[in-house]
Amino acid sequence: MIGYFGPAGTFTHQALRTVSGGDATPYATVAGVLDAVRSGEVEEGIVPIENSVEGGVTATLDNLAVGGDPLLIVREVLLPVSFVLAVRPGYELADVQRIITHPHAHAQTRDWVRKHAPQATVTEGGSTAAAAAEVADPASRFDGAICAQVAAELYDLDCAARDIADNPDAVTRFVMVRRPGSLPAPTGADKTTLVAYMYADHSGALLDILEQFAMRGVNLTRIESRPTKKAFGEYCFSIDAEGHIGEPRLRGTLKGLHRICRDVTFLGSYPRADQVRPKIARGFTAEEYEAAEVWMDGLLGRTASERR
Amino acid sequence: MIGYFGPAGTFTHQALRTVSGGDATPYATVAGVLDAVRSGEVEEGIVPIENSVEGGVTATLDNLAVGGDPLLIVREVLLPVSFVLAVRPGYELADVQRIITHPHAHAQTRDWVRKHAPQATVTEGGSTAAAAAEVADPASRFDGAICAQVAAELYDLDCAARDIADNPDAVTRFVMVRRPGSLPAPTGADKTTLVAYMYADHSGALLDILEQFAMRGVNLTRIESRPTKKAFGEYCFSIDAEGHIGEPRLRGTLKGLHRICRDVTFLGSYPRADQVRPKIARGFTAEEYEAAEVWMDGLLGRTASERR
Amino acid sequence: MIGYFGPAGTFTHQALRTVSGGDATPYATVAGVLDAVRSGEVEEGIVPIENSVEGGVTATLDNLAVGGDPLLIVREVLLPVSFVLAVRPGYELADVQRIITHPHAHAQTRDWVRKHAPQATVTEGGSTAAAAAEVADPASRFDGAICAQVAAELYDLDCAARDIADNPDAVTRFVMVRRPGSLPAPTGADKTTLVAYMYADHSGALLDILEQFAMRGVNLTRIESRPTKKAFGEYCFSIDAEGHIGEPRLRGTLKGLHRICRDVTFLGSYPRADQVRPKIARGFTAEEYEAAEVWMDGLLGRTASERR
Amino acid sequence: MIGYFGPAGTFTHQALRTVSGGDATPYATVAGVLDAVRSGEVEEGIVPIENSVEGGVTATLDNLAVGGDPLLIVREVLLPVSFVLAVRPGYELADVQRIITHPHAHAQTRDWVRKHAPQATVTEGGSTAAAAAEVADPASRFDGAICAQVAAELYDLDCAARDIADNPDAVTRFVMVRRPGSLPAPTGADKTTLVAYMYADHSGALLDILEQFAMRGVNLTRIESRPTKKAFGEYCFSIDAEGHIGEPRLRGTLKGLHRICRDVTFLGSYPRADQVRPKIARGFTAEEYEAAEVWMDGLLGRTASERR
């Protein structure tokens, strides 16, 4: 059983459908999904983690970083963002006065609303699917919901407008998580996600963190600073790097971070959705790492099995 | 006249009162405040920019970065965060079923609600003051608002609970902005805010940006990554650095960033609220910069007025 | 009048002839040449500075760095290294028992001697030309000199063997120096030579020095560490970088070094003998430097003539 | 049996006496000593490697780097430099016309000679002891030798002047080498010597090499650039670093260099003569390295004995 950030009709639901046709349970919050995985209520969970327009999904990033028992990302799913303005049957665009939607959806359709529905006010609520449900209630004071097409269908709403995202190229990224166990096998086109908690000092600490990657030839595909919720200026960094923990350059980077950071949370190594295979620069291949170990074995007069 | 992120009763309103007793106009959104400053409707505006628990205030960061004509930060204000659970007179904590509040306030009181009002659901709305106004309406389906004390007073609500922030040390930072003009004079304890837009490549670009600061001895007090709303992995970095553009090490850093970044937006140099004076390391004082220029004048056989 | 590291018949003499047919005066030592330029006895001087096999010419590097009034390099000359084994007429290779030559020449012909004249011992003396003069003296206990072809001719010696350098591709680099005055104009294919004296700490100091170049896109073509003759571990670095002090990236690098180093000696900007034009990376052209200044002018509300 | 850079009476001989009273064999050249160790003719050899005034001893550095089978440094010896001007009995300072000495000794007494024996010319020869032997020969055209006190005694010469070094604090550093075998045990105050051969590109390559040390908290106590005798601009770097290959931070550095360099020659880990114990910064102790490995074991579900 898979848990998802629901209710039925959310973009997460839609993303899940692209990779699984099996049984799925909606949870009202990202925390709900992740806690259900932690408790064993569901085996896997899928939640949004990053939006190409709005940035990181704070609730997901923060919950994975400090929300409870550790979880592992085992897969990522990309979904193009496409919004509709859903209304009760009979309503037209010009009639819409009070729109409800999720803050992220609001942020991604702000220009469209200003231009095509300037008469309407927008209220931010819990999810785009809940917004559709709200509008479907004839007693609601809201008469429009910005949501996914699937939510409009689910609640028998009409679409007063389609494809209303300000940026038509927006994509949302979702991750599937499990309790820690065996890792997905390396595919050669993998990503590793982690959170690094720096010690007090700022500029220096982030530079040191980035150098651990750079000096092992590991490129980053995402970096987000997040406050640690303790004091101004105390950050952690949520990072996606190319490569798999099965590669020595990634293992070296993680061990290096473990030494120089206050803490490091490993959130998984998993196949990239875009299947891009990184070009590993001279000096950073598994073969070169092994050659260096063999050379060191010779210097120390030890065998490979005596390595530490 | 000063514009603030309203309505009356918001934390921004409260922050404004700590520094100014003059006339003030509320605006419904951060964008509203900033546009009013841009248009000249108000001379100054105050908006939240950073919260020690929730991180950067996205609406402010993004609007200052790309929201229209450039604005300059001329002052920062720090305010300890303190929430109450406001209810209609006669209600008690155990009666509260439907709470409304701003998403950031929700995030900062989540644990308290889970523990002390587990029966209640929380809906996220536009502002904490609007939440109080909503609850003050006897017809509202909401019976509790998480808001500032001042908002409870303003709308004649009772406080079913006080000091309900999960983290009692939380602080919010606000900035006052003006249209570009003369900069605040250096005080020796200043901050400079800017946004750096990197070119495509990730890890390398951020390292390069950080090195521009590090190699001139400039420490950072805040760094936030923000997507540029164009494509995954294209970021800009919103940065606060110690020092004032009147110092040559800051001017050098800004000019260096201008050369290596796709774009740089300068958002102001202004006094630090905490009045901490940075210790400037050997090699980075104004005197050492001037000495290097004088030496170069000698090598090139030019006078100071011929410098470029 | 040009002074050169003599006597007549040295490689320096030969190098001088490739660029000037005018009057020239030999000096017995590198210090003699450089002091003659300093005193005005000659207008220019030519000395060896670097050998592709033996490395930097210590006497030249140290004298330019700390040997007296500053001098400027205005030109470089490259000369392929080619040695002969010169003997008194009538002698043959098998007769040679006692060879004399300059230590650098010895170092570059060691393998040849071991193989083709194993019976001979080699004594190191002041110059290859002096070695030829010594052998030309019938009373000398030396019967072979490793020297330049021109020296053998000058002293009427026979060549028992030619082209005896162990490395046939060896090249020596010479520099012409003058008293400080106007610099050679930039050609687009230039080199800048300097000496940077680091503060006490080692690894960090050299890293900092190299970063001043790297972060302005300036490549190095030579770097030599030299003790400062004071204490173990106190070094200066003799450096050739691509580019001309007329370029802002070079001026910025030099000024940065001036701030972070104990001292910097500028030894000149002059055309490269190989005429290679460097590819200047994005962010480091004179145009980009000027654009950053213009941007800064705008931020500070100043005109270009008010720049500092 | 120990071989030393002779003949009897050299500074190397004197250095050897400070640490060993046993049988010793002189060799005429540094290469002779090192080859005798390689061939097994002697068990150990002692040669000069660095002088605080003149810098690295090229013959030693180059021979250890590329002179044949690898050797290991097992000990270092420091000796204050102290020269005398030795003359045939009856001669006085004012009589001395033709001095002979080793180039390094010449370089370190140049000012003294200029001031106190301006009438004399100096010829550079093979060793200071050989210079003394030469002067002891009544038929010699030389009448003064700059050498060690012990050499003057050995050849029954008078000292026309003592303590004539220009820099009275000069120190020479010698190393004892053996054929590879078991390494000296770590003492907590150790040094590691190596030669790193960079790939073509210059500035970048040296920066990369230095970062391998810096990012593991390993300080350098000596760095010398040496041409690789192939082409201009192709260097290797002879480096002394604090620490012992038995420490994981040193092993990590060496393995990192092995990956990014064209080649690395390990020349030994041995006790520091000055017995200074380095302060190991946070993140770089053996305990922190082991903790990172244990953490990685947990992530990968492996035991310590399965580590690679």
XYZ file of C-alpha atoms in Angstrom, chain A residues 10-304:
295
model
C -4.008 16.380 -5.835
C -1.020 16.684 -8.098
C 0.696 14.145 -5.886
C -2.134 11.748 -6.637
C -1.679 12.414 -10.320
C 2.095 11.873 -10.043
C 1.542 8.574 -8.245
C -0.727 7.357 -11.045
C 2.062 7.825 -13.580
C 4.163 5.205 -11.804
C 1.737 2.901 -10.002
C -1.766 1.613 -10.591
C -2.047 -0.121 -7.237
C -3.963 0.710 -4.089
C -3.208 4.042 -2.545
C -4.267 5.930 0.582
C -4.493 9.702 0.798
C -3.224 11.590 3.852
C -4.193 15.169 4.636
C -0.670 16.429 5.176
C 2.860 15.677 4.078
C 3.629 14.848 7.702
C 0.724 12.404 7.683
C 2.142 10.515 4.706
C 5.641 10.346 6.158
C 4.464 9.294 9.608
C 2.340 6.541 8.046
C 5.491 5.194 6.365
C 7.442 5.462 9.603
C 4.769 3.562 11.542
C 4.445 0.860 8.909
C 0.827 1.800 8.134
C 1.906 2.000 4.497
C 4.974 0.558 2.853
C 5.757 3.560 0.678
C 4.745 7.176 0.550
C 4.865 9.839 -2.164
C 5.150 13.553 -1.452
C 6.152 16.678 -3.422
C 9.684 17.893 -2.686
C 10.476 20.624 -5.178
C 8.763 22.890 -7.634
C 10.628 24.554 -10.442
C 8.777 27.805 -9.754
C 8.197 27.930 -6.023
C 11.309 26.121 -4.856
C 11.563 23.461 -2.209
C 8.462 22.162 -0.505
C 9.231 23.259 3.011
C 6.958 20.791 4.778
C 8.644 17.867 3.028
C 12.209 19.109 3.366
C 11.811 19.906 7.047
C 9.967 16.693 7.908
C 12.534 14.502 6.133
C 15.340 16.412 7.859
C 14.057 16.440 11.410
C 10.519 15.064 11.474
C 11.138 11.708 13.131
C 12.728 8.365 12.306
C 14.858 8.503 9.167
C 13.295 7.605 5.828
C 14.928 6.785 2.508
C 14.030 8.177 -0.891
C 13.869 5.276 -3.358
C 12.503 6.994 -6.454
C 11.733 10.411 -7.915
C 8.842 11.353 -10.211
C 8.576 14.497 -12.348
C 5.197 15.949 -13.340
C 4.553 18.998 -15.536
C 2.401 21.493 -13.650
C -0.950 22.280 -15.269
C -3.711 24.195 -13.496
C -7.354 24.780 -14.299
C -9.776 27.293 -12.805
C -12.607 24.990 -11.657
C -16.079 26.437 -11.048
C -19.512 25.132 -10.174
C -21.471 24.163 -13.284
C -23.070 27.171 -14.899
C -20.443 29.649 -13.696
C -18.249 31.463 -16.176
C -14.907 33.186 -15.788
C -16.465 36.639 -15.460
C -18.685 35.429 -12.593
C -15.820 34.271 -10.371
C -15.422 36.510 -7.298
C -13.725 34.391 -4.603
C -11.099 31.865 -5.540
C -9.539 29.353 -3.155
C -6.361 27.373 -3.754
C -3.100 26.170 -2.199
C -0.448 28.880 -1.647
C 1.939 27.272 -4.161
C -0.776 27.083 -6.815
C -1.638 30.688 -6.048
C 1.944 31.742 -6.489
C 2.112 30.018 -9.863
C -1.048 31.564 -11.306
C -0.867 35.048 -9.832
C -0.227 36.832 -13.125
C -2.937 34.924 -14.927
C -5.503 35.838 -12.254
C -4.459 39.485 -12.247
C -4.938 39.608 -16.004
C -7.942 37.360 -16.653
C -9.920 37.528 -13.392
C -8.971 40.894 -11.923
C -12.307 41.076 -10.124
C -11.548 37.990 -8.011
C -9.820 37.712 -4.621
C -7.749 34.635 -3.876
C -7.697 32.847 -0.519
C -5.011 30.324 0.255
C -6.068 26.999 1.756
C -4.730 23.543 2.482
C -4.590 21.799 -0.911
C -5.787 22.289 -4.451
C -8.012 19.221 -4.154
C -9.556 20.536 -0.939
C -10.148 23.795 -2.767
C -12.050 21.912 -5.474
C -14.061 20.100 -2.817
C -14.855 23.401 -1.127
C -16.087 24.960 -4.361
C -18.150 21.873 -5.123
C -20.128 22.618 -1.940
C -23.055 24.836 -3.088
C -23.002 26.554 0.347
C -19.393 27.661 -0.051
C -18.594 31.307 -0.192
C -15.902 30.410 -2.775
C -16.871 30.112 -6.413
C -13.571 29.144 -8.046
C -10.766 26.696 -7.304
C -7.323 26.649 -8.900
C -6.511 22.957 -9.044
C -5.496 19.993 -11.161
C -7.748 18.846 -13.976
C -8.248 15.556 -12.144
C -9.673 17.365 -9.117
C -12.188 19.256 -11.253
C -13.343 15.956 -12.704
C -13.491 14.279 -9.324
C -15.828 16.942 -7.959
C -17.872 17.451 -11.114
C -16.748 20.991 -11.625
C -16.480 22.860 -14.909
C -13.245 24.359 -16.131
C -13.663 28.091 -16.623
C -10.069 28.172 -17.906
C -7.268 25.663 -18.518
C -3.488 25.832 -18.626
C -3.460 28.931 -16.494
C 0.026 28.526 -15.009
C 2.087 31.681 -15.444
C 5.031 29.556 -16.433
C 3.964 26.792 -18.819
C 7.232 24.918 -18.278
C 6.811 24.463 -14.520
C 7.508 20.979 -13.227
C 6.961 19.476 -9.803
C 9.210 16.798 -8.410
C 7.897 14.109 -6.098
C 9.757 11.499 -4.088
C 8.770 8.029 -2.958
C 10.084 7.111 0.467
C 10.421 3.904 2.487
C 11.756 2.915 5.852
C 15.520 2.304 5.721
C 16.445 -1.045 4.251
C 18.313 -2.154 1.176
C 19.128 0.722 -1.186
C 18.089 0.840 -4.854
C 20.924 -0.581 -6.957
C 23.125 1.921 -8.824
C 22.014 2.458 -12.420
C 24.789 4.797 -13.550
C 22.273 7.672 -13.623
C 21.544 8.231 -9.958
C 20.991 10.963 -7.444
C 21.849 11.149 -3.750
C 19.891 13.317 -1.328
C 21.186 14.467 2.053
C 20.910 17.197 4.646
C 24.082 18.743 6.068
C 23.888 20.655 9.343
C 26.671 23.176 9.576
C 28.458 24.353 12.677
C 27.919 27.985 13.730
C 30.093 30.031 11.317
C 28.359 30.790 8.040
C 30.222 31.629 4.917
C 33.082 29.348 5.822
C 30.879 26.416 6.705
C 28.971 26.439 3.434
C 32.193 26.823 1.464
C 33.639 23.834 3.311
C 30.542 21.785 2.554
C 30.615 22.657 -1.138
C 34.322 21.873 -1.359
C 33.702 18.347 -0.089
C 31.662 17.798 -3.238
C 33.759 19.863 -5.638
C 37.060 18.260 -4.695
C 35.629 14.830 -5.442
C 34.099 15.887 -8.736
C 30.507 15.533 -7.523
C 28.071 18.048 -9.057
C 24.978 19.270 -7.226
C 21.550 19.403 -8.842
C 19.747 21.162 -5.967
C 20.762 23.040 -2.860
C 18.350 24.675 -0.431
C 19.238 26.485 2.731
C 16.838 25.899 5.617
C 16.962 27.426 9.076
C 17.391 24.839 11.798
C 14.594 26.505 13.764
C 16.908 27.371 16.579
C 18.556 30.725 15.958
C 19.044 33.214 13.140
C 21.906 32.214 10.975
C 21.964 28.543 11.915
C 21.297 26.677 8.737
C 21.173 23.240 7.321
C 21.493 22.566 3.619
C 19.254 20.166 1.761
C 21.245 18.869 -1.181
C 20.781 16.620 -4.199
C 24.025 15.438 -5.737
C 24.626 13.356 -8.830
C 25.800 9.819 -8.153
C 25.060 6.853 -5.871
C 26.424 6.009 -2.446
C 27.711 2.846 -4.106
C 30.341 5.029 -5.842
C 33.491 5.734 -3.816
C 33.441 9.462 -4.697
C 30.000 9.715 -3.070
C 31.022 7.653 -0.072
C 34.097 9.845 0.348
C 31.991 12.993 0.131
C 29.506 11.723 2.711
C 32.271 10.661 5.091
C 33.980 14.021 4.625
C 30.736 15.833 5.406
C 30.231 13.635 8.463
C 33.586 14.814 9.786
C 33.191 18.541 9.146
C 29.467 19.017 9.805
C 27.520 19.062 13.037
C 25.376 16.308 11.539
C 24.512 14.737 8.200
C 21.261 12.969 7.318
C 21.467 10.570 4.378
C 18.122 10.508 2.576
C 18.839 8.009 -0.168
C 20.475 7.148 -3.486
C 18.020 6.428 -6.297
C 17.649 6.535 -10.093
C 17.290 9.957 -11.722
C 13.962 10.495 -13.438
C 15.746 12.152 -16.367
C 18.172 9.209 -16.704
C 21.065 11.589 -17.388
C 24.387 9.806 -16.823
C 27.004 12.144 -15.365
C 30.406 12.452 -16.995
C 32.841 11.500 -14.246
C 35.995 13.609 -14.492
C 39.566 12.277 -14.410
C 40.512 11.174 -10.926
C 37.025 10.367 -9.672
C 36.042 7.046 -11.194
C 35.610 3.926 -9.067
C 38.639 2.471 -10.859
C 40.845 5.411 -9.861
C 39.659 5.190 -6.261
C 40.495 1.503 -6.208
C 43.899 2.148 -7.808
C 44.688 4.628 -5.036
C 43.735 2.033 -2.414
C 45.925 -0.595 -4.076
C 48.832 1.885 -4.127
C 48.250 2.629 -0.437
C 48.146 -1.118 0.282
C 51.597 -1.339 -1.258
C 52.978 1.577 0.772
C 51.661 0.111 3.996
C 52.492 -3.481 3.165
C 48.927 -4.598 3.791
C 46.445 -6.656 1.809
C 43.117 -5.358 0.542
